[in-house]
Amino acid sequence: MFETIINYIDGTKESSKLNINVSGEVTTATLAVKELDYKKIASIDVLLNEDEINAGDGGFFLVPANNRLQDSAIGHYKEHDDLGLELLYPKMTVLGINHNNKAYIAFATGMKEIAWHYIKIKDNKYYFYMRFAVRGEELYEDIALRVHTLSGDLSYSAMARSYRGYLLDNGYKTIKERLHPALAYAADTMYVRIRMGWKPVPCTVLEQTEETEPEMHVACTFSDVENLMHEYKKAGIDKAEFCLVGFNKSGHDGRWPQIFPIEERLGGEEGLKKLIKTAHSLGYTVCCHTNSTDGYTIANNLADSDIARKNNGEKSVNCEYWSGGRTYNICPKRGYEISEETLPPLAKLGFSGTHYIDVITATPPRNCYHKEHKVNYKEGVEWFDKLFILSRRLFGCIGSECSFTHNYKYLDYVLYDTFRKCLKHERQADEPDFVDEFVPFLQLVFHGIVLSNPQASTVNAGLSSDPAAMLKVIEYGGRPAIYYYSKFVSNGKDWMGDIDFRMSNPEEVEEGVRAAKKMYDVYEELSFLQYELMESHEKLSEGVYKTVYSDGSTVTVDYNKNTYTLEK
């Protein structure tokens, strides 16, 4: 364990030694970086194997979601062709190893923002590395790892509990510990997102101006949303948190970071205020969707200097082009500072609840080399932490999407943890064959700390013809999510399944309300579990899974019979 190799950009390699400290079942390892010439280093690999691991040995390994896996998974030590697989951008910088009746979980604690995973299989021997992807960039602190050895229970649930314990000892707070009215309301009911307006996606004009900006499609107005809320109330949905998407100038992703003026084609600022007043009179909360990471040149509050720079001086450009045109990555520091100006006026309009900031937990840590506001990866995480803290103060709670966990300490809600479309636990033919089964490791760590919905494909589960969608939400301890007009991409590359809540006519409104009430009724029975930690998860038999919570409650989901049972 801890054999360390420095991989240089020129292809050469060098062995190095870590400083090791053992205290009971916890081992820490550090590599001082002061003397390292980081500009010449491609990566630094630290071997995590305690013993030699051969194909056919007992046990399993656990890998969190990354660029190759859309969710956390376990694999077994089966025979396999030689493999050298770099797993980029892991959502959690942890690896778990259970081998021949010993188990431990390893995670990065220093330079963790650049910690990746590297798995090698050579002559049917398995090697697991924590790879620090230096890529010639500054090392701003010592490389450090922590290994927790398990005793007794050697399951992936035990690994999750061990890691969660470390987080709770280092500043993370459970929902119970930080409970306040806005968070309690969010935990007790569904999240209903409504995309109101958007320009064509993919965009047709990259650098937009007032004269060349494409027309915005209006899906619904503020008045339409008011009417929908009345229908929810009549159906017996007493609590719901509504999030408005694309209410801002030029609609969803229209002109970030510009928000104002509120889009007149939807009813303008007065129509929005009336909507918020109606919602509050019905007992509902209304929050909204903004963005602090992406910028478009059509925005009236984006300066050229706000755009993040790469280490070669080039502007950082997103690989995706959304409604506003070419998408520039905003420096994390400037993103926070711009948000200090744009978010308080939203709160004054009456928005409250789980404010949603796009993208932040859907991307790895960001840095910026602009000479006026240079930010390393760790500082980038800290600026977004400040943004989440600011949003909590203004609105009550903060949400985002996906499961890059670097900013989870101050996060309250995740719209979906993963982009994985398949609802089955077993590996599918188009997924990497070095793993065998997908497990709720993320939920085992963060349930009771962060509210979440397990998959993009379980958004709108109430409309799905496949009962497995809602069962997955239940099994993974999810908070149900509804998304009106989730499908909006003109090339068909929508990622939230093939079902959609809509309200363009009375029949669609009625169908959506009926499905929402079904989800609401199921969640009413289960919402109390959001205040509990998830203690264990196991497969009882083919298609049957049991989840145990910290208050002793158990939820058993049977995908064969399409049923679930709750024992309080």
XYZ file of C-alpha atoms in Angstrom:
568
model
C 0.000 0.000 0.000
C 1.007 3.608 -0.785
C 3.644 2.755 -3.376
C 3.855 6.092 -5.184
C 4.794 6.849 -8.783
C 5.297 10.321 -10.235
C 4.394 10.300 -13.936
C 6.124 13.092 -15.821
C 4.747 14.804 -18.911
C 7.745 13.630 -20.930
C 6.841 9.972 -20.231
C 9.411 9.243 -17.544
C 8.487 7.938 -14.100
C 9.932 8.253 -10.625
C 9.189 6.479 -7.357
C 8.461 8.519 -4.266
C 7.698 7.925 -0.598
C 4.801 9.157 1.491
C 4.834 10.046 5.153
C 2.659 7.386 6.845
C 0.894 7.642 10.204
C -1.221 4.879 11.755
C -3.655 5.502 14.597
C -5.932 2.584 15.366
C -8.046 1.816 12.292
C -7.116 5.079 10.543
C -4.037 5.473 8.364
C -3.006 8.810 6.867
C -0.450 9.327 4.134
C 0.999 12.609 2.864
C 3.377 13.638 0.096
C 5.100 16.994 0.526
C 4.902 18.892 -2.755
C 7.149 21.874 -1.955
C 10.133 20.448 -3.803
C 8.164 19.006 -6.749
C 8.368 20.713 -10.128
C 4.645 20.482 -10.835
C 4.994 22.022 -14.313
C 6.696 18.801 -15.435
C 4.262 16.368 -13.773
C 1.335 14.701 -15.546
C 0.018 12.747 -12.555
C 0.947 11.129 -9.260
C -0.323 7.586 -8.555
C -0.704 6.140 -5.057
C -1.327 2.377 -4.830
C -4.161 1.445 -2.471
C -3.785 -2.344 -2.470
C -2.943 -3.678 0.954
C -2.288 -7.183 -0.398
C -1.915 -8.777 -3.800
C -5.358 -9.153 -5.383
C -5.892 -11.938 -7.915
C -8.826 -12.846 -10.122
C -10.978 -15.337 -8.248
C -10.246 -13.872 -4.821
C -13.169 -13.164 -2.537
C -14.622 -9.717 -1.969
C -15.433 -6.690 -4.103
C -14.306 -3.173 -4.915
C -16.433 -0.030 -4.854
C -16.095 2.814 -7.352
C -18.158 6.042 -7.256
C -19.641 7.602 -10.379
C -17.122 9.069 -12.814
C -16.680 9.782 -16.520
C -17.189 6.085 -17.336
C -19.834 5.146 -14.764
C -23.043 7.093 -14.297
C -23.556 5.806 -10.745
C -21.677 4.147 -7.896
C -20.940 0.482 -8.579
C -19.246 -2.579 -7.176
C -17.187 -5.131 -9.056
C -15.734 -8.520 -8.233
C -12.296 -9.942 -8.883
C -13.157 -11.890 -12.015
C -10.858 -12.875 -14.846
C -10.392 -9.982 -17.204
C -8.205 -8.947 -20.113
C -5.360 -6.596 -19.239
C -6.748 -3.164 -18.494
C -5.401 0.264 -17.648
C -8.388 2.483 -17.028
C -8.231 6.097 -15.901
C -11.525 7.102 -14.275
C -11.673 10.857 -14.685
C -13.697 13.318 -12.631
C -15.089 11.048 -9.900
C -18.154 12.429 -8.129
C -16.590 11.305 -4.836
C -12.832 10.924 -4.375
C -13.150 7.582 -2.575
C -12.376 3.939 -3.366
C -13.519 0.956 -1.338
C -11.768 -2.425 -1.264
C -13.090 -5.627 0.318
C -10.621 -8.468 -0.178
C -10.375 -11.849 1.529
C -12.231 -10.831 4.699
C -10.538 -7.459 5.044
C -12.038 -4.143 3.988
C -11.124 -0.481 3.939
C -12.169 2.756 2.319
C -9.619 5.265 1.028
C -10.230 8.900 0.157
C -8.219 11.972 -0.690
C -7.972 14.796 1.840
C -5.195 16.961 0.328
C -5.327 18.090 -3.321
C -8.628 16.199 -3.373
C -9.954 18.527 -6.073
C -7.716 16.774 -8.629
C -7.972 13.216 -7.249
C -9.038 10.704 -9.906
C -8.962 6.898 -9.957
C -6.820 4.509 -11.939
C -7.574 0.782 -12.127
C -5.090 -1.632 -13.652
C -5.567 -5.320 -14.349
C -2.393 -7.107 -15.416
C -2.132 -10.883 -15.777
C -5.387 -11.142 -13.790
C -3.958 -9.174 -10.874
C -5.882 -6.093 -9.742
C -4.281 -2.770 -8.799
C -6.194 0.255 -7.466
C -4.648 3.715 -7.461
C -5.635 7.179 -6.346
C -4.393 9.294 -9.241
C -3.719 12.977 -8.645
C -4.118 14.596 -12.069
C -1.547 17.375 -11.818
C -1.395 18.087 -15.582
C 1.337 20.675 -15.096
C -0.813 22.853 -12.817
C 0.058 24.319 -9.439
C 0.127 22.062 -6.388
C -1.241 24.373 -3.703
C -1.126 21.916 -0.770
C 0.408 18.565 0.117
C -1.130 15.466 -1.402
C -2.893 13.542 1.359
C -4.986 10.392 1.722
C -6.870 8.759 4.537
C -7.660 5.040 4.851
C -10.287 3.686 7.245
C -10.012 -0.026 7.991
C -13.342 -1.704 8.769
C -14.001 -4.363 11.348
C -17.005 -6.646 11.704
C -19.288 -5.369 8.949
C -17.265 -5.230 5.717
C -20.119 -4.200 3.381
C -20.354 -1.184 1.087
C -22.875 0.181 3.627
C -20.185 0.049 6.306
C -17.776 1.833 3.968
C -20.371 4.587 3.479
C -20.966 4.935 7.224
C -17.239 5.251 7.840
C -16.815 7.981 5.224
C -19.979 9.756 6.401
C -18.643 9.744 9.953
C -15.511 11.515 8.757
C -17.610 14.179 6.982
C -19.807 14.757 10.032
C -16.683 15.151 12.142
C -15.429 17.777 9.691
C -18.175 20.345 9.394
C -21.050 18.600 7.627
C -24.419 18.922 9.392
C -27.412 16.613 9.153
C -30.852 17.911 8.188
C -31.944 17.462 11.803
C -29.025 19.570 13.054
C -29.658 22.496 10.722
C -33.443 22.222 10.528
C -35.422 25.424 9.941
C -38.879 26.080 8.418
C -37.755 26.323 4.785
C -35.765 23.092 4.981
C -38.565 21.287 6.805
C -41.048 22.368 4.131
C -38.719 21.132 1.399
C -38.171 17.780 3.111
C -41.890 17.269 3.637
C -43.058 17.682 0.046
C -42.305 17.374 -3.677
C -40.233 19.655 -5.887
C -42.163 20.935 -8.933
C -40.081 22.619 -11.626
C -41.698 24.499 -14.507
C -39.670 25.524 -17.561
C -41.546 28.570 -18.832
C -39.601 29.843 -21.835
C -36.469 29.149 -23.859
C -34.702 29.920 -27.104
C -33.658 27.111 -29.493
C -31.241 24.479 -28.132
C -28.756 23.784 -29.638
C -28.460 27.488 -30.322
C -28.460 28.895 -33.834
C -26.519 32.100 -33.094
C -23.317 31.778 -31.058
C -22.546 35.431 -30.271
C -25.995 36.977 -29.891
C -26.964 40.645 -29.904
C -30.285 42.404 -29.376
C -30.738 42.297 -33.154
C -29.717 38.664 -33.763
C -31.137 36.989 -30.638
C -33.425 34.069 -31.609
C -37.094 34.188 -30.647
C -38.029 32.743 -27.263
C -40.617 29.954 -27.117
C -43.278 30.576 -24.465
C -44.419 27.297 -22.886
C -46.538 28.884 -20.130
C -47.088 32.247 -18.466
C -47.163 33.283 -14.818
C -50.953 33.258 -15.067
C -50.854 29.662 -16.350
C -48.758 28.636 -13.352
C -51.220 30.309 -10.992
C -54.027 28.268 -12.536
C -51.959 25.099 -12.157
C -51.411 25.822 -8.466
C -55.172 26.146 -7.951
C -55.614 22.732 -9.601
C -52.994 21.223 -7.297
C -54.815 22.607 -4.279
C -58.192 21.309 -5.473
C -56.646 17.846 -5.919
C -55.638 17.759 -2.249
C -51.947 18.547 -2.680
C -51.565 20.756 0.377
C -47.808 21.252 0.157
C -45.617 21.728 -2.911
C -42.451 23.639 -3.707
C -42.598 25.259 -7.147
C -39.394 26.273 -8.918
C -39.647 28.631 -11.911
C -37.157 27.945 -14.712
C -36.721 30.405 -17.585
C -38.702 33.210 -15.903
C -35.749 35.540 -16.483
C -34.932 37.727 -19.462
C -34.971 35.628 -22.675
C -35.912 32.459 -20.805
C -33.909 29.425 -19.691
C -30.177 29.944 -20.312
C -31.144 33.070 -22.255
C -28.684 35.702 -21.056
C -26.799 34.483 -17.978
C -25.651 36.002 -15.718
C -28.291 38.628 -16.561
C -31.653 37.963 -14.886
C -33.597 41.221 -15.079
C -35.915 42.486 -16.404
C -38.305 39.630 -15.624
C -39.473 38.310 -18.987
C -42.417 40.440 -20.186
C -43.670 37.717 -22.526
C -44.435 35.610 -19.447
C -46.223 38.402 -17.575
C -43.395 40.626 -16.402
C -42.463 41.532 -12.850
C -46.012 42.365 -11.814
C -47.277 39.023 -13.087
C -44.506 37.252 -11.165
C -45.323 39.086 -7.930
C -48.979 38.130 -8.348
C -47.975 34.477 -8.893
C -45.848 34.454 -5.736
C -48.659 36.025 -3.717
C -51.117 33.393 -4.998
C -48.705 30.576 -4.139
C -48.275 31.803 -0.583
C -52.041 32.150 -0.147
C -52.389 28.467 -1.132
C -49.659 27.376 1.278
C -47.024 26.767 -1.418
C -43.473 28.087 -1.742
C -41.995 29.498 -4.954
C -38.283 29.481 -5.696
C -36.395 29.944 -8.948
C -33.525 28.743 -11.130
C -30.425 30.863 -11.774
C -26.883 30.299 -13.005
C -23.586 31.652 -11.658
C -21.128 29.622 -13.746
C -22.153 30.221 -17.369
C -22.087 33.487 -19.298
C -23.195 34.762 -22.698
C -21.906 37.850 -24.464
C -25.461 39.170 -24.915
C -25.718 39.655 -21.122
C -25.672 43.266 -19.937
C -23.659 42.356 -16.821
C -20.889 40.114 -18.190
C -17.508 41.720 -18.760
C -14.795 40.060 -20.790
C -12.682 39.942 -17.623
C -15.359 37.866 -15.834
C -14.657 34.905 -18.117
C -12.285 32.331 -16.626
C -8.922 31.880 -18.292
C -6.979 28.676 -18.887
C -3.317 28.447 -17.897
C -2.361 29.330 -21.497
C -4.396 32.544 -21.328
C -7.277 31.344 -23.496
C -10.870 31.950 -22.469
C -12.576 28.945 -20.899
C -15.460 27.882 -23.130
C -18.048 25.250 -22.240
C -18.313 22.297 -24.600
C -22.114 22.756 -24.697
C -23.852 25.632 -26.470
C -27.156 26.528 -24.839
C -29.921 29.045 -25.606
C -27.743 32.094 -25.102
C -25.134 31.032 -27.646
C -21.483 30.226 -27.031
C -21.268 29.376 -23.335
C -18.320 30.929 -21.486
C -17.222 29.633 -18.081
C -17.277 32.402 -15.494
C -14.480 32.575 -12.929
C -15.798 31.144 -9.618
C -14.788 34.306 -7.745
C -16.509 36.576 -10.241
C -19.513 34.252 -10.332
C -19.949 34.791 -6.604
C -19.434 38.544 -6.832
C -21.957 38.905 -9.663
C -24.438 36.818 -7.663
C -24.062 39.221 -4.727
C -25.626 41.798 -7.059
C -28.256 39.657 -8.831
C -29.673 37.375 -6.110
C -30.819 39.870 -3.409
C -33.334 41.553 -5.784
C -34.851 38.114 -6.460
C -35.360 37.525 -2.754
C -37.073 40.910 -2.487
C -39.627 39.772 -5.084
C -40.756 37.074 -2.646
C -38.889 34.014 -3.873
C -38.098 31.637 -1.011
C -37.453 27.945 -0.394
C -34.918 25.839 -2.272
C -33.231 28.302 -4.611
C -31.675 26.396 -7.512
C -28.291 27.301 -9.007
C -27.522 25.376 -12.160
C -24.439 23.320 -12.988
C -22.277 23.736 -9.857
C -22.551 20.150 -8.577
C -22.735 18.802 -12.136
C -19.128 19.750 -12.922
C -15.707 19.117 -11.366
C -14.010 21.896 -9.384
C -13.126 24.909 -11.510
C -10.136 27.223 -11.500
C -9.189 30.460 -13.220
C -5.861 31.871 -14.378
C -7.051 35.419 -15.052
C -4.385 37.763 -13.704
C -6.993 39.937 -11.942
C -8.659 37.068 -10.038
C -6.561 33.925 -10.147
C -8.312 31.040 -8.400
C -7.015 27.505 -7.832
C -9.327 24.475 -7.663
C -9.659 24.550 -3.882
C -10.432 28.265 -3.915
C -12.973 27.645 -6.686
C -14.785 25.209 -4.395
C -14.639 27.746 -1.565
C -16.162 30.522 -3.696
C -19.098 28.266 -4.593
C -19.446 27.320 -0.923
C -19.803 31.044 -0.213
C -22.415 31.272 -2.955
C -24.434 28.445 -1.375
C -24.179 30.098 2.050
C -25.362 33.404 0.540
C -28.300 31.634 -1.148
C -29.321 29.929 2.098
C -29.335 33.304 3.843
C -31.435 34.930 1.107
C -33.896 32.135 0.292
C -33.702 29.476 3.008
C -32.257 26.493 1.110
C -30.045 25.820 -1.893
C -30.207 23.151 -4.600
C -28.313 22.132 -7.714
C -27.960 19.059 -9.948
C -25.919 15.879 -10.072
C -23.399 14.536 -7.607
C -19.974 16.146 -7.740
C -19.771 16.299 -3.971
C -17.081 18.968 -3.505
C -19.745 21.567 -2.585
C -22.094 19.257 -0.659
C -21.236 20.712 2.757
C -23.609 23.638 2.193
C -26.056 21.974 -0.220
C -29.656 21.105 0.680
C -31.072 19.429 -2.427
C -30.047 17.657 -5.634
C -32.540 17.499 -8.519
C -30.981 14.223 -9.686
C -27.895 12.414 -8.445
C -26.955 10.755 -11.713
C -27.626 10.823 -15.450
C -27.903 7.029 -15.573
C -31.011 6.114 -17.575
C -31.320 2.430 -16.730
C -33.340 1.649 -13.593
C -31.864 -1.837 -13.174
C -29.097 -2.502 -10.659
C -27.238 -4.891 -12.959
C -24.608 -3.626 -15.384
C -25.994 -3.226 -18.884
C -24.243 -4.148 -22.126
C -23.257 -0.545 -22.879
C -21.674 -0.018 -19.450
C -18.052 -0.843 -18.477
C -17.599 -4.549 -17.811
C -15.139 -4.197 -14.931
C -18.114 -3.597 -12.593
C -21.091 -5.858 -11.935
C -23.798 -4.018 -9.994
C -24.896 -0.474 -9.177
C -25.513 0.427 -5.516
C -26.772 3.550 -3.651
C -23.397 4.413 -2.126
C -23.932 8.158 -2.559
C -27.279 7.936 -0.773
C -25.794 5.831 2.025
C -23.329 8.640 2.656
C -25.541 11.705 2.174
C -29.149 10.735 2.892
C -30.239 12.722 5.942
C -27.681 15.398 4.994
C -28.769 16.341 1.448
C -32.226 15.800 -0.065
C -32.070 14.212 -3.507
C -33.769 12.389 -6.353
C -31.750 9.357 -7.527
C -31.669 9.638 -11.323
C -32.573 12.009 -14.135
C -34.797 9.194 -15.388
C -36.763 9.178 -12.117
C -37.773 12.806 -12.555
C -41.471 12.654 -13.510
C -41.708 9.093 -12.166
C -45.423 9.563 -11.540
C -46.113 9.743 -15.280
C -43.916 6.792 -16.162
C -45.530 3.602 -17.442
C -42.694 1.723 -15.722
C -43.412 1.325 -11.978
C -39.683 0.792 -11.429
C -39.174 4.554 -11.744
C -41.114 5.362 -8.572
C -39.777 2.254 -6.836
C -36.234 3.485 -7.489
C -37.094 6.799 -5.818
C -38.440 4.872 -2.822
C -35.535 2.426 -2.602
C -32.947 5.220 -2.777
C -34.758 7.409 -0.231
C -35.513 10.064 -2.813
C -37.533 13.257 -2.724
C -39.893 13.077 -5.739
C -39.332 15.619 -8.504
C -41.756 16.831 -11.164
C -40.577 18.786 -14.198
C -43.020 20.528 -16.545
C -41.479 20.849 -20.008
C -38.402 18.826 -19.083
C -38.032 18.023 -22.777
C -36.871 21.156 -24.601
C -33.785 20.260 -26.662
C -34.596 20.378 -30.375
C -32.099 17.669 -31.376
C -33.791 15.117 -29.126
C -30.898 14.850 -26.666
C -33.012 15.446 -23.579
C -31.678 13.613 -20.533
C -34.632 13.368 -18.143
C -36.338 10.367 -19.693
C -39.017 10.198 -22.351
C -41.955 11.416 -20.260
C -42.944 14.989 -19.644
C -45.407 16.974 -17.581
C -47.081 19.606 -19.766
C -49.972 22.041 -19.394
C -50.786 23.374 -22.852
C -54.429 22.240 -22.625
C -56.913 21.141 -19.921
C -56.307 17.445 -20.617
C -52.557 17.795 -20.003
C -53.195 19.773 -16.836
C -55.561 17.115 -15.534
C -53.203 14.261 -16.381
C -50.290 16.017 -14.681
C -52.230 16.860 -11.521
C -53.453 13.272 -11.250
C -49.876 11.956 -11.532
C -48.599 14.583 -9.090
C -51.230 13.569 -6.526
C -50.132 9.934 -6.837
C -46.520 10.908 -6.123
C -47.616 13.199 -3.295
C -49.599 10.442 -1.585
C -46.698 7.985 -1.737
C -44.254 10.557 -0.403
C -46.541 11.619 2.453
C -46.014 8.171 3.970
C -42.243 8.228 3.491
C -41.140 11.853 3.920
C -40.327 11.419 7.624
C -37.353 9.310 6.536
C -35.641 12.389 5.054
C -34.635 13.318 8.601
C -32.887 9.980 9.152
C -29.509 8.700 8.029
C -29.445 5.695 5.722
C -27.681 2.966 7.689
C -27.632 0.016 5.307
C -28.763 -1.306 1.964
C -28.718 -4.894 0.780
C -30.031 -7.188 -1.905
C -32.282 -9.814 -0.297
C -32.940 -11.767 -3.462
C -33.214 -11.147 -7.184
C -35.143 -7.883 -7.591
C -35.719 -7.372 -3.853
C -33.791 -4.721 -1.874
C -33.968 -3.551 1.734
C -32.928 -0.156 3.097
C -32.566 0.451 6.847
C -32.635 3.924 8.427
C -31.176 5.315 11.623
C -34.533 5.308 13.446
C -34.878 1.577 12.762
C -37.391 1.956 9.924
C -36.973 -0.366 6.946
C -38.154 -0.029 3.373
C -38.233 -3.156 1.214
C -38.736 -2.752 -2.526
C -39.795 -5.706 -4.690
C -39.291 -4.999 -8.386
C -40.788 -8.388 -9.281
C -44.156 -7.546 -7.736
C -43.838 -3.752 -8.216
C -44.497 -3.187 -4.518
C -42.798 -1.752 -1.451
C -43.308 -2.201 2.281
C -42.516 0.232 5.077
C -41.886 -0.911 8.630
C -41.609 2.012 11.027
